[in-house]
Coordinates of C-alpha atoms in Angstrom, one line a residue:
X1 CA 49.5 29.6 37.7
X2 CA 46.6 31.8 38.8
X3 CA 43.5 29.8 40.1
X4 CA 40.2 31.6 38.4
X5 CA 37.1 31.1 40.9
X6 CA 34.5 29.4 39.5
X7 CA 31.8 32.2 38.9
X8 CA 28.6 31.9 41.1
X9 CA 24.8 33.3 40.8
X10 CA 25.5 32.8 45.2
X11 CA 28.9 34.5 45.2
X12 CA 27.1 37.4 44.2
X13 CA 26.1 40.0 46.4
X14 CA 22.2 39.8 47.7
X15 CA 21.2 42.8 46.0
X16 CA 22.7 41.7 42.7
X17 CA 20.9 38.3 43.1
X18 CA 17.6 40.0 44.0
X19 CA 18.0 42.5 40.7
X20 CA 18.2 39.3 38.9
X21 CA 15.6 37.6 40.5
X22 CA 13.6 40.9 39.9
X23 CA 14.2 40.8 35.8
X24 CA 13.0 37.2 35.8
X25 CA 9.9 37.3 37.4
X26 CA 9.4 40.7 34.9
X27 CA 10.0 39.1 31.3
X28 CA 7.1 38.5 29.4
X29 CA 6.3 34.9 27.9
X30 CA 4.8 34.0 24.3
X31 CA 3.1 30.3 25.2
X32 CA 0.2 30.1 22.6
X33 CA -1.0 27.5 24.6
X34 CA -4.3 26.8 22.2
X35 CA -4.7 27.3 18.3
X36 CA -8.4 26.9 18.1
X37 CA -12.2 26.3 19.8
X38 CA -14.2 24.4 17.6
X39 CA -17.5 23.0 18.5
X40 CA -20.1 20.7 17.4
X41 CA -23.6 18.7 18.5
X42 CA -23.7 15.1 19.4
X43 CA -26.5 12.9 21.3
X44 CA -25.6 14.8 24.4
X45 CA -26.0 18.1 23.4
X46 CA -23.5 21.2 22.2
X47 CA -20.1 20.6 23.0
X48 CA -16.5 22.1 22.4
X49 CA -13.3 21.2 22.0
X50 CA -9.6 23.3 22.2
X51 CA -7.0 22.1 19.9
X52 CA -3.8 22.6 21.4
X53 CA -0.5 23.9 19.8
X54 CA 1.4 21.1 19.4
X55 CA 5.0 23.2 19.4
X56 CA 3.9 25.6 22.7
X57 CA 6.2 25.0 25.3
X58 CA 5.9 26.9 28.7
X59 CA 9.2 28.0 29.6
X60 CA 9.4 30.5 32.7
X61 CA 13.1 31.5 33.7
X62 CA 12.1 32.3 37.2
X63 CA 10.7 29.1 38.1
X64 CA 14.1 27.3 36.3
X65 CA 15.9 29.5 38.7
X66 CA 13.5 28.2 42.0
X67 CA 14.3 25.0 40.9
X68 CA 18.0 24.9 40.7
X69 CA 18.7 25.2 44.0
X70 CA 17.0 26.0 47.5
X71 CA 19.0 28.9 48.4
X72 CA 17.8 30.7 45.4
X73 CA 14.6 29.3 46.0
X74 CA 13.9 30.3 49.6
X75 CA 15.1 34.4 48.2
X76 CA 12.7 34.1 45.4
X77 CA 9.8 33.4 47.3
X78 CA 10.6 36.1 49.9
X79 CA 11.1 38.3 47.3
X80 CA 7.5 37.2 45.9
X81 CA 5.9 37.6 49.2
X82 CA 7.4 41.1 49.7
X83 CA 6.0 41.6 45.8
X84 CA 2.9 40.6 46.2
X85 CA 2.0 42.9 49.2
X86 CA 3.5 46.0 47.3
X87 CA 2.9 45.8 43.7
X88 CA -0.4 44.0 42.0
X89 CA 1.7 43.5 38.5
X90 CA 3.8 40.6 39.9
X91 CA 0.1 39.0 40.9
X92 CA -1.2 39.5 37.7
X93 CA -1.6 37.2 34.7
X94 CA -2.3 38.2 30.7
X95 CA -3.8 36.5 27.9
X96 CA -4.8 37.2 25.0
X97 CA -7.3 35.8 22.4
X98 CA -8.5 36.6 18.9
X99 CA -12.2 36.5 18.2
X100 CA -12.1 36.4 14.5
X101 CA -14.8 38.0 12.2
X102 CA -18.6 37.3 13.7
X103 CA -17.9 35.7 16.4
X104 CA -17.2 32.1 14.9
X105 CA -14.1 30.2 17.1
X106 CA -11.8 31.6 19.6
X107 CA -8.2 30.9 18.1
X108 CA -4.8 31.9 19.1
X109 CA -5.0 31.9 23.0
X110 CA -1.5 33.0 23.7
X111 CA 0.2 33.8 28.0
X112 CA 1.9 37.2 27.9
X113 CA 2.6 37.4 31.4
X114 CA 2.8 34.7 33.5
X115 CA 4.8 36.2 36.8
X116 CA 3.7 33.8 40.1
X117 CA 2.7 30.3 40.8
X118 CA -1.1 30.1 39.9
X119 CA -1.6 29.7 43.8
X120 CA -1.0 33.5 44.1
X121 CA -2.3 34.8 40.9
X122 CA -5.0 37.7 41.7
X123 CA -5.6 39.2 38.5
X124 CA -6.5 38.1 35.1
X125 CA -6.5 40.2 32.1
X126 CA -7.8 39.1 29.3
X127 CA -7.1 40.8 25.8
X128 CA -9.6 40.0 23.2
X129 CA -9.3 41.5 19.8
X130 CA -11.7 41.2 17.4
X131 CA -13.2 42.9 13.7
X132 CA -15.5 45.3 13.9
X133 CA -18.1 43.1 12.6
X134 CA -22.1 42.0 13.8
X135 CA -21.5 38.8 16.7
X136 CA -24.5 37.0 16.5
X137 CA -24.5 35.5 20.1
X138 CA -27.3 33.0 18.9
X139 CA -27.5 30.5 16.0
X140 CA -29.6 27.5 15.2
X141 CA -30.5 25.7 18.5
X142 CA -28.3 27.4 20.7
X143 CA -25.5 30.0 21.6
X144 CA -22.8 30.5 18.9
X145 CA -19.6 28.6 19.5
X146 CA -17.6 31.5 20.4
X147 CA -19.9 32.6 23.2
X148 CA -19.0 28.4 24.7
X149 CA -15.1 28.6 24.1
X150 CA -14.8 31.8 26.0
X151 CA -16.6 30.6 29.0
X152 CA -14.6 26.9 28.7
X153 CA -11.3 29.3 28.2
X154 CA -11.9 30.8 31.4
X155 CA -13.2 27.6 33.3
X156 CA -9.8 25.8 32.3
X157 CA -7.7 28.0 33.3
X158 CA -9.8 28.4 36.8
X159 CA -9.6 24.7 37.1
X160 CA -6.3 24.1 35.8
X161 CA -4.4 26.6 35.5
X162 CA -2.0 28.6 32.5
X163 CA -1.7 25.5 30.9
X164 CA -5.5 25.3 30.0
X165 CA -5.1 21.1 30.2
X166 CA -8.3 19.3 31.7
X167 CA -5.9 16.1 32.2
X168 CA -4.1 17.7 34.7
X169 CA -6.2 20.0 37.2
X170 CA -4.3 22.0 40.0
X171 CA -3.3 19.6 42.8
X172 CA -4.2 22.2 45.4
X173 CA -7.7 23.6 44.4
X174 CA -9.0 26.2 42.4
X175 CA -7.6 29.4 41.2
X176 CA -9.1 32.2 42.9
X177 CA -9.1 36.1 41.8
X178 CA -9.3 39.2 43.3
X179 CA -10.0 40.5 39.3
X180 CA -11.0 39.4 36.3
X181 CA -10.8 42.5 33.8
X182 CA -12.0 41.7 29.9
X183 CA -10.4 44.1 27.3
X184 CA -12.0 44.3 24.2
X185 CA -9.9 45.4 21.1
X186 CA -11.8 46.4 17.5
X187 CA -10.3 46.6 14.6
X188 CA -11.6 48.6 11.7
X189 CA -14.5 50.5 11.6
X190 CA -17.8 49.6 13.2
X191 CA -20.7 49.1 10.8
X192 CA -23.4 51.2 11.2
X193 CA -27.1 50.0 10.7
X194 CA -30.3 52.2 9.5
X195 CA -34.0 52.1 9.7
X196 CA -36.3 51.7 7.0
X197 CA -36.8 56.2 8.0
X198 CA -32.9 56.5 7.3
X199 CA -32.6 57.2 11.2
X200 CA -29.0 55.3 12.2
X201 CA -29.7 52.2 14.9
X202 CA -27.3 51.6 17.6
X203 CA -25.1 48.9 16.9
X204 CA -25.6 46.9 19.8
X205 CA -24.1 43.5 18.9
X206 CA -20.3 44.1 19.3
X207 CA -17.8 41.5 21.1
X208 CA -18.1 43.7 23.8
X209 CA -21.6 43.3 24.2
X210 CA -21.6 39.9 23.7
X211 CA -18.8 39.0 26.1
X212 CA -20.3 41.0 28.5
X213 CA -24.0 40.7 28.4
X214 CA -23.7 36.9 27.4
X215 CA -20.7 35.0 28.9
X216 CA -19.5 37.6 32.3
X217 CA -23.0 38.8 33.8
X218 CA -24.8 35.2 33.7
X219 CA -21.5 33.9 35.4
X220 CA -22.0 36.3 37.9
X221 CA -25.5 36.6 38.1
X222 CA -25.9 33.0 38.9
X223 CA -22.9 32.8 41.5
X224 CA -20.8 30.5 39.5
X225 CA -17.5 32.5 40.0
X226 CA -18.3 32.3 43.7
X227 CA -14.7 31.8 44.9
X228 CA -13.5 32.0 42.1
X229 CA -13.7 36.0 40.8
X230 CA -14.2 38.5 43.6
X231 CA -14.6 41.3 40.8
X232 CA -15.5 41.3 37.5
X233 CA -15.2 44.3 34.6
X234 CA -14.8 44.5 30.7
X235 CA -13.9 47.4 29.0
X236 CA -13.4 48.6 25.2
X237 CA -11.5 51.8 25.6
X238 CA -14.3 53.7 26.1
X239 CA -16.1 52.3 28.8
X240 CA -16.2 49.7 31.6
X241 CA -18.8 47.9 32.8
X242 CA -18.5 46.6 36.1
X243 CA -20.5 43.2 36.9
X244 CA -23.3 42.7 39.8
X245 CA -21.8 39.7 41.9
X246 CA -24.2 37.3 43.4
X247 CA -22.7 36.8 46.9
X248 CA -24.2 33.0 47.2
X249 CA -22.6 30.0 45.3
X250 CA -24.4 29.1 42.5
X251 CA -24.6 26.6 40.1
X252 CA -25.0 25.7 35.9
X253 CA -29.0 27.0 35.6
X254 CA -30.9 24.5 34.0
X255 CA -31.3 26.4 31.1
X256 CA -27.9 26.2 30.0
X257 CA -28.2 21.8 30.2
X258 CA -26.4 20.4 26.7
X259 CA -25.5 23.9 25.4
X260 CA -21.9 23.1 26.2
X261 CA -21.4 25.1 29.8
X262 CA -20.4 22.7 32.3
X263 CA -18.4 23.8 35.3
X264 CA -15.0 21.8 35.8
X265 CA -13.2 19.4 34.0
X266 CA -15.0 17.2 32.0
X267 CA -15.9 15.7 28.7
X268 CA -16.6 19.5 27.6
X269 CA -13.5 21.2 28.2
X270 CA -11.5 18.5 26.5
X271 CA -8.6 19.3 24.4
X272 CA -6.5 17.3 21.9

């Protein structure tokens, strides 16, 4: 009788194995790691809070593979290494978050690509689509909600990582990027505004105007994302604007106190 050998992912040549490896690290995920920002007032001041999604589960088949067996996970990390000086798209992450109409709550803040350990992430794409509508970046008493969950989105992850939990912040510091690049997607058609002489205004209150002009240049004006962002852009498929970066560390201004934008993991950023 004619003994079959066991079949092995290490009785494979090397170049099969690294081709494997390879198609791991390149599959996309679908981890819609929140539902929803919704935020409120209290004695202390604005706050707002992420509600997970319950049935998310991060599942990425080339860290399974790292962690079956030390051979496989000594060549995956050299094969990271050697990917990381050669190719920026197995260093970047991509996310994605809808804006709904008017800029009322983040919702549906979903990992497309999640290639590399956070400790060697240097990009971060974020794709934001949103309706063509008027974002009022102000309300009563303070800045809308939206303009507080997208700057408590990107100080999660910062401080915590893909799975956007303040209960558990990275064990080895802070995530820190090369890039942060903001894509703005509109849907439908933009509305256009006229004066009281029938001459057309400038719409001028887009989610691309308000991410950038109210959440990305104060973070970089002030030196918050001080070793945290190197570079910061947002685009709409037309244009990009690149952010001025403060070189010195910075902190919250005071002008932002109880409005919801504390730094780190706290009370704020919680989620449930």
């Amino acid at each position: 009788m004619t003994t079959v050998p066991r079949a092995s992912l290490l009785g494979i040549p090397t170049e099969l194995r690294l081709q494997i490896y390879d198609s791991l690290m390149d599959e996309d995920v679908n981890y819609a790691v929140i539902k929803r920002w919704t935020g409120g007032h209290g004695r202390d001041g604005f706050f707002t809070t992420a509600t997970r999604n319950p049935e998310a589960r991060l599942n990425l088949p080339w860290l399974s593979a790292m962690l079956s067996c030390p051979t496989i996970a000594y060549e995956m990390r050299s094969l990271m290494r050697n990917r990381k000086e050669g190719d920026s798209k197995y260093t970047t992450y991509v996310m994605s978050a809808e804006l709904g109409n008017g800029g009322g709550d983040v919702r549906d803040v979903t990992w497309q690509r999640l290639p590399c350990a956070p400790s060697d992430a240097e990009v971060l794409i974020i794709e934001c689509g949103a309706e063509s509508d008027d974002f009022e970046p102000w309300g009563d008493g303070g800045p809308r909600n939206i303009v507080r969950s997208m700057y408590q989105t990107l100080n999660l992850f910062l401080h915590c990582g893909p799975r956007l939990d303040p209960t558990n912040p990275l064990l080895l510091g802070h995530v820190h990027l090369r890039e942060l690049v903001v894509n703005v997607r509109m849907r439908g058609e933009i509305r256009q505004y006229f004066s009281m002489s029938g001459e057309p205004i400038k719409f001028s209150r887009s989610a691309y105007t308000l991410i950038r002009d109210m959440i990305l240049r104060p973070l970089c004006y002030t030196g918050l994302l001080v070793g945290y962002v190197d570079r910061a852009a947002i685009s709409d498929g037309k244009e990009e604007s690149v952010m001025p970066m403060r070189t010195e560390r910075g902190g919250v201004p005071e002008h932002w106190d109880r409005y919801g934008f504390e730094w780190g993991v706290g009370e704020v950023a919680g989620a449930r």
